mmCIF file of C-alpha atoms in Angstrom:
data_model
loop_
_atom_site.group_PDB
_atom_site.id
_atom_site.type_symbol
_atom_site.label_atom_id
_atom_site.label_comp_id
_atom_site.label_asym_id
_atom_site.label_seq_id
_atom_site.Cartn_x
_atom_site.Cartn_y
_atom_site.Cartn_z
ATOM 1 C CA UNK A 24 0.000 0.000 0.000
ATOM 2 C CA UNK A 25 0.982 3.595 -0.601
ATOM 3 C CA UNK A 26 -0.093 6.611 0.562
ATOM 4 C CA UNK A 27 0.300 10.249 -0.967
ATOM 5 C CA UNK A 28 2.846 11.889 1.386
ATOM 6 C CA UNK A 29 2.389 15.266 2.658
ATOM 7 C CA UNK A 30 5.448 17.974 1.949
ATOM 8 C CA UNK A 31 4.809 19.452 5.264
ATOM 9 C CA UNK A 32 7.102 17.568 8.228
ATOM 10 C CA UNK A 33 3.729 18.750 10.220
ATOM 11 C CA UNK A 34 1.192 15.492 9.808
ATOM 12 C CA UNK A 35 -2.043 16.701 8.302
ATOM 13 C CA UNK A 36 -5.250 14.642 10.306
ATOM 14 C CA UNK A 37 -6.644 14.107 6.593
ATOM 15 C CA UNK A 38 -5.038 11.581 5.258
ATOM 16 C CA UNK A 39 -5.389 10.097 1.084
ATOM 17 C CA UNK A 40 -4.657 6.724 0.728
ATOM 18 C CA UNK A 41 -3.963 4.455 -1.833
ATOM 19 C CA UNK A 42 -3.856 1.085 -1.767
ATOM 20 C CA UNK A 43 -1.491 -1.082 -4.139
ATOM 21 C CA UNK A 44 -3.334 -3.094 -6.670
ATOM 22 C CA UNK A 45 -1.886 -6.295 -7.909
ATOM 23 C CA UNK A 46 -3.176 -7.244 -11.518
ATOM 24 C CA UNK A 47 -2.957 -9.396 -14.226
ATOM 25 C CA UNK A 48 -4.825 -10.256 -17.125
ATOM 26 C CA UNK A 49 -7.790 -12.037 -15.189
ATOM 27 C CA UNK A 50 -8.080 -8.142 -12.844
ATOM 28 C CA UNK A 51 -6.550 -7.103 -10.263
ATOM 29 C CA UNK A 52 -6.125 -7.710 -6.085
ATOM 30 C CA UNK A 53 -5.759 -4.766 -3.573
ATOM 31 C CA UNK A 54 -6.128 -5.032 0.225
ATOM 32 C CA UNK A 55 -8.503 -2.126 1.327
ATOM 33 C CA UNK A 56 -7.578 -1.786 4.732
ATOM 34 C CA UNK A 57 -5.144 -3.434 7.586
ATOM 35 C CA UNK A 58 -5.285 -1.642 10.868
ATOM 36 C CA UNK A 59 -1.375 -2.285 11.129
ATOM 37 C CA UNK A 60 -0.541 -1.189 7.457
ATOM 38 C CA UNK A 61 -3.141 2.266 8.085
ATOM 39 C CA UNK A 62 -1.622 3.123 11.478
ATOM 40 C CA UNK A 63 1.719 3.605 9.779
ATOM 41 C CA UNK A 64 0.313 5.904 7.584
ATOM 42 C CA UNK A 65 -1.428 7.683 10.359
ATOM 43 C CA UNK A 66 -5.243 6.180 10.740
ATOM 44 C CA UNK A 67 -4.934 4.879 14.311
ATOM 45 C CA UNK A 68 -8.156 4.102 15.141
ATOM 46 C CA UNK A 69 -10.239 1.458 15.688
ATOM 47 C CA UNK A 70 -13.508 0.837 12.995
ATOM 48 C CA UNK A 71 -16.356 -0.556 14.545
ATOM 49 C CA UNK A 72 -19.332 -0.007 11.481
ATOM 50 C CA UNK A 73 -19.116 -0.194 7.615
ATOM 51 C CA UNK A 74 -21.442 1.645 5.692
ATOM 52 C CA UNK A 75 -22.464 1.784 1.917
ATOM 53 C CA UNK A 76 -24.426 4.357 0.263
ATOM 54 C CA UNK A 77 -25.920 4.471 -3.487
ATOM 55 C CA UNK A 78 -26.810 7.493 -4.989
ATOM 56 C CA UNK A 79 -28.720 7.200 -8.103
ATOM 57 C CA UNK A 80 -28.287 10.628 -10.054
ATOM 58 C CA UNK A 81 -25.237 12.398 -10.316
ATOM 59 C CA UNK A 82 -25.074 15.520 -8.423
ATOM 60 C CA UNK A 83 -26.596 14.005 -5.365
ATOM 61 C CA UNK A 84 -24.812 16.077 -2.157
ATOM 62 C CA UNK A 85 -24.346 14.081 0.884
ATOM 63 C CA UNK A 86 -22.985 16.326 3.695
ATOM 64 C CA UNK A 87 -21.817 18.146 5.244
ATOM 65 C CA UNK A 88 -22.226 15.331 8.273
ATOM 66 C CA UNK A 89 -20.337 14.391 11.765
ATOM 67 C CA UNK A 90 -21.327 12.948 15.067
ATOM 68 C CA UNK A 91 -20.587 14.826 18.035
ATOM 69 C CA UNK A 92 -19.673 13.455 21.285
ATOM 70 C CA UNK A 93 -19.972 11.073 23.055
ATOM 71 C CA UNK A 94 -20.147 8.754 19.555
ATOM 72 C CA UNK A 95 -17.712 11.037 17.082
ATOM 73 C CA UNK A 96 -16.583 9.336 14.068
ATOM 74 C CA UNK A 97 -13.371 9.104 12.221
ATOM 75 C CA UNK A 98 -14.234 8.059 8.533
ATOM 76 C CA UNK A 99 -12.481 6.454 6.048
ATOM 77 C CA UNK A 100 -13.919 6.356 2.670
ATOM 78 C CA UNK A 101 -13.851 5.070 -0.506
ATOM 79 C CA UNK A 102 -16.391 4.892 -3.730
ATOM 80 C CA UNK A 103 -16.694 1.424 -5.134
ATOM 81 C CA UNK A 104 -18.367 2.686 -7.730
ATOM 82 C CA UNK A 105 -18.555 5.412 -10.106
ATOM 83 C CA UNK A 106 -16.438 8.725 -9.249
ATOM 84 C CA UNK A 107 -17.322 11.528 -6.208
ATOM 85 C CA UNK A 108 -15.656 14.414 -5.005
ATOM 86 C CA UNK A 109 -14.697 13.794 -1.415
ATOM 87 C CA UNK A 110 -14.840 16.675 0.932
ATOM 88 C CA UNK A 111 -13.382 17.349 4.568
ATOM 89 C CA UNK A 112 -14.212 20.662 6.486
ATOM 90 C CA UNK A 113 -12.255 21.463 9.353
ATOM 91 C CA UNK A 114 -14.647 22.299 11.841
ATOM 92 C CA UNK A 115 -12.950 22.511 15.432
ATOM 93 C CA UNK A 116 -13.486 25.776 17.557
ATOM 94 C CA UNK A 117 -10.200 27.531 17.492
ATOM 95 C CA UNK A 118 -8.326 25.878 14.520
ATOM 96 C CA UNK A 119 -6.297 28.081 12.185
ATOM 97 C CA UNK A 120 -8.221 26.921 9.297
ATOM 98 C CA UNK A 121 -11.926 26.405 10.848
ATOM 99 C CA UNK A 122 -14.048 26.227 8.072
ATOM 100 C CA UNK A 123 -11.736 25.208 5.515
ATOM 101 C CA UNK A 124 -11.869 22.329 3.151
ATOM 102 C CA UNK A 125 -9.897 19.690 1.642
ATOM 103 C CA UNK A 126 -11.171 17.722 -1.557
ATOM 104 C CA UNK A 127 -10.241 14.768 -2.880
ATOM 105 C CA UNK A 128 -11.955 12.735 -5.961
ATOM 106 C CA UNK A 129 -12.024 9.091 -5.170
ATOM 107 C CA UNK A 130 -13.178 6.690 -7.745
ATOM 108 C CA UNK A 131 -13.518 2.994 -8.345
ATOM 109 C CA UNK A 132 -10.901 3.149 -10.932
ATOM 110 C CA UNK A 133 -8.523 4.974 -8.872
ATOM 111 C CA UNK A 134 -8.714 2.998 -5.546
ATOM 112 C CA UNK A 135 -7.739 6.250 -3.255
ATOM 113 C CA UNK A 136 -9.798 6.663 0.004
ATOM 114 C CA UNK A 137 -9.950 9.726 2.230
ATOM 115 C CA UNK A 138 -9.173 9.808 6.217
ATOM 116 C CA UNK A 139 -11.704 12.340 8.006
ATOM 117 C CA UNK A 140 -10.890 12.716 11.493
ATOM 118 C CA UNK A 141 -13.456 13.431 14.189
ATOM 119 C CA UNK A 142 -13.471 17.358 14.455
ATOM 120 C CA UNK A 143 -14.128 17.779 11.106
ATOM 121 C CA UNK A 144 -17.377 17.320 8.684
ATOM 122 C CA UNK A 145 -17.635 15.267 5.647
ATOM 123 C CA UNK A 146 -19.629 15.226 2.830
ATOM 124 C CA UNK A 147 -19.241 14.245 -1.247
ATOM 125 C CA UNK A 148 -20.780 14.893 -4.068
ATOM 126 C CA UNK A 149 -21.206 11.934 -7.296
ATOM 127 C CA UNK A 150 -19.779 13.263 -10.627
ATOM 128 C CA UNK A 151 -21.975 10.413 -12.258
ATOM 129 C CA UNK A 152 -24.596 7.923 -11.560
ATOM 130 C CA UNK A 153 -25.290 5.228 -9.967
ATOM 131 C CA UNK A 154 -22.050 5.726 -7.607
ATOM 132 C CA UNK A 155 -21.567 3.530 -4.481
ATOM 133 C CA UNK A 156 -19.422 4.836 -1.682
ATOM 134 C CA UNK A 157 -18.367 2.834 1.240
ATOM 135 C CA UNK A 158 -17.043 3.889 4.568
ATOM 136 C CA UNK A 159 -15.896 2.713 8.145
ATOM 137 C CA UNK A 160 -16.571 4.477 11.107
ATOM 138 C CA UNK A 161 -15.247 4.240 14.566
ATOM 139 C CA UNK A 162 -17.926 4.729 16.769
ATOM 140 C CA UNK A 163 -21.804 3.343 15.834
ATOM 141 C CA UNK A 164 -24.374 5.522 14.543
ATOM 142 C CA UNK A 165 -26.129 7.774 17.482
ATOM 143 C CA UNK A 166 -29.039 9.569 16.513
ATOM 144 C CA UNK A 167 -29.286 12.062 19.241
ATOM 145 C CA UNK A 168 -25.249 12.913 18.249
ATOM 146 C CA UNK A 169 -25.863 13.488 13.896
ATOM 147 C CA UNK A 170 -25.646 16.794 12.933
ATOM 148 C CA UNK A 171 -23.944 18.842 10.082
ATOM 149 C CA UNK A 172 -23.067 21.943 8.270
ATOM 150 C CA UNK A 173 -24.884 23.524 5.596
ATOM 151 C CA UNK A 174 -23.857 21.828 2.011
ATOM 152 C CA UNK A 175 -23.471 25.370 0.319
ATOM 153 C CA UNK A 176 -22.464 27.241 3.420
ATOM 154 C CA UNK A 177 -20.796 30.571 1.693
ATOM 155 C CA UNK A 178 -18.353 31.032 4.669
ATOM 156 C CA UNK A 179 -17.448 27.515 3.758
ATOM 157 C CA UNK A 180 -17.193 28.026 0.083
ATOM 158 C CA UNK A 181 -17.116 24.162 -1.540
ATOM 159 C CA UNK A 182 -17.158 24.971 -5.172
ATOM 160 C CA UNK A 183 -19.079 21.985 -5.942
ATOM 161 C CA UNK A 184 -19.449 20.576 -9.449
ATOM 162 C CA UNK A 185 -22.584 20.260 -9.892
ATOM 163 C CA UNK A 186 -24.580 18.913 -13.257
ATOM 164 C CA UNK A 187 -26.765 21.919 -14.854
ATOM 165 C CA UNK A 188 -29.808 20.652 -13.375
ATOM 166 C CA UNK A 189 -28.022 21.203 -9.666
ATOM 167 C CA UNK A 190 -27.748 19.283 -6.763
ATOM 168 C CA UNK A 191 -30.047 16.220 -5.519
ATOM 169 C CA UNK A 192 -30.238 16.745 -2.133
ATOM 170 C CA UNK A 193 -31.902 14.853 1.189
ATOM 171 C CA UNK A 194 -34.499 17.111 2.969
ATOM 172 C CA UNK A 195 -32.043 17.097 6.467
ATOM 173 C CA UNK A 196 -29.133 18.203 4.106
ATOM 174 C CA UNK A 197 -31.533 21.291 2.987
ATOM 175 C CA UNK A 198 -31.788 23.053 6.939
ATOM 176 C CA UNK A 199 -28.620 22.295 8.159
ATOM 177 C CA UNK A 200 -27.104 25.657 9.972
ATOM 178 C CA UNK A 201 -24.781 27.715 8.126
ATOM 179 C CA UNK A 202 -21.162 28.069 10.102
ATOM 180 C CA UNK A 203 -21.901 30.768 11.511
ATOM 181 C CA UNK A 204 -24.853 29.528 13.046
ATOM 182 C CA UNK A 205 -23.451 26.819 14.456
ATOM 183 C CA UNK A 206 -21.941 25.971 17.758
ATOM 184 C CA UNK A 207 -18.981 23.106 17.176
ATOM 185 C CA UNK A 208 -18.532 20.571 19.762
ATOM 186 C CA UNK A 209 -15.036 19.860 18.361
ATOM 187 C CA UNK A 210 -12.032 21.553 19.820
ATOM 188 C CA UNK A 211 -8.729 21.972 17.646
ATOM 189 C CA UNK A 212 -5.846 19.692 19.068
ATOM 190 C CA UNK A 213 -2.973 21.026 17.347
ATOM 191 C CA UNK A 214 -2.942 19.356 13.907
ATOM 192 C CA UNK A 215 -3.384 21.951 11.255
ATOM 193 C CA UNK A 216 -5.516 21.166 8.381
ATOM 194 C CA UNK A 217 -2.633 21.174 5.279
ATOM 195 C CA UNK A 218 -3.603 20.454 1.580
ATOM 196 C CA UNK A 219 -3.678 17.293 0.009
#
């Protein structure tokens, strides 16, 4: 497995992986995750849920989501089908870059999956349909903890692309609170959010 390395000696808490494929003519092998072989690159946690989302048109927005504590989340994703654009917004209360965002476009073709730390939201958008995205988490889900951010938050500023028709979007995903509505239950810890 290799990862793409940061050129900051600083470790970013986003991390984009890629795992090493091993083909031939019948396809190709790749192992998708190995606690051991993801703590070296950084992911030390422990995943306790797998989820898998399909989203039938493109342009369907998913995000910007966390879970607060006492049940945060790390994430790490992947899209086993189709192509998204991955997103990660820095949301902890005093962070140098609150409310900045890192993107990413993960793909089925291109194997890469995206680390998103508790403290910060994470949403995606598909580029085409019928896209399948799958994801472990490190806590289960909790109701009473969900929340999110406001998908086209302007403080926020994801320049989504978006098909001409514009987004599909989940009624929840619709109200969410702008950033500077909201009140983060994250605090920074030190780890500044550096580009991809």
């Amino acid at each position: 497995m290799e990862a793409t390395m940061e050129s900051n000696s600083t470790p970013s808490p986003i991390k984009l992986i890629t795992p090493r494929r091993f083909g031939d003519d019948r396809g190709w092998f790749s192992e998708t995750y190995s606690e051991k072989g993801w703590a070296e690159k950084g992911v030390r946690c422990r995943f306790v849920q797998d989820n898998h989302s399909y989203s039938r048109p493109a342009g369907t927005v998913r995000g910007i989501h966390f879970q607060a504590p006492p049940h945060a989340q790390d994430k790490l994703v992947r899209c086993v089908r189709g192509r998204i654009m991955d997103y990660a917004v820095d949301l902890r209360k005093g962070s140098p870059t609150y409310g900045q965002h890192v993107a990413a476009e993960l793909t089925a073709d291109n194997g890469h999956q995206l680390f998103v730390p508790v403290g910060f939201g994470h949403a995606f958008v598909t580029l085409e349909p019928d896209a399948e995205v799958v994801y472990k988490v490190s806590d289960i889900y909790a109701p009473d903890c969900d929340g999110g951010v406001l998908w086209n938050c302007p403080t926020i500023g994801i320049n989504w692309p978006l098909p001409e028709g514009g987004p599909t979007l989940s009624p929840k995903d619709m109200v969410l609170p702008a950033l500077a509505d909201f009140d983060s239950p994250f605090t920074y810890d030190g780890q500044p959010l550096l580009p991809l």
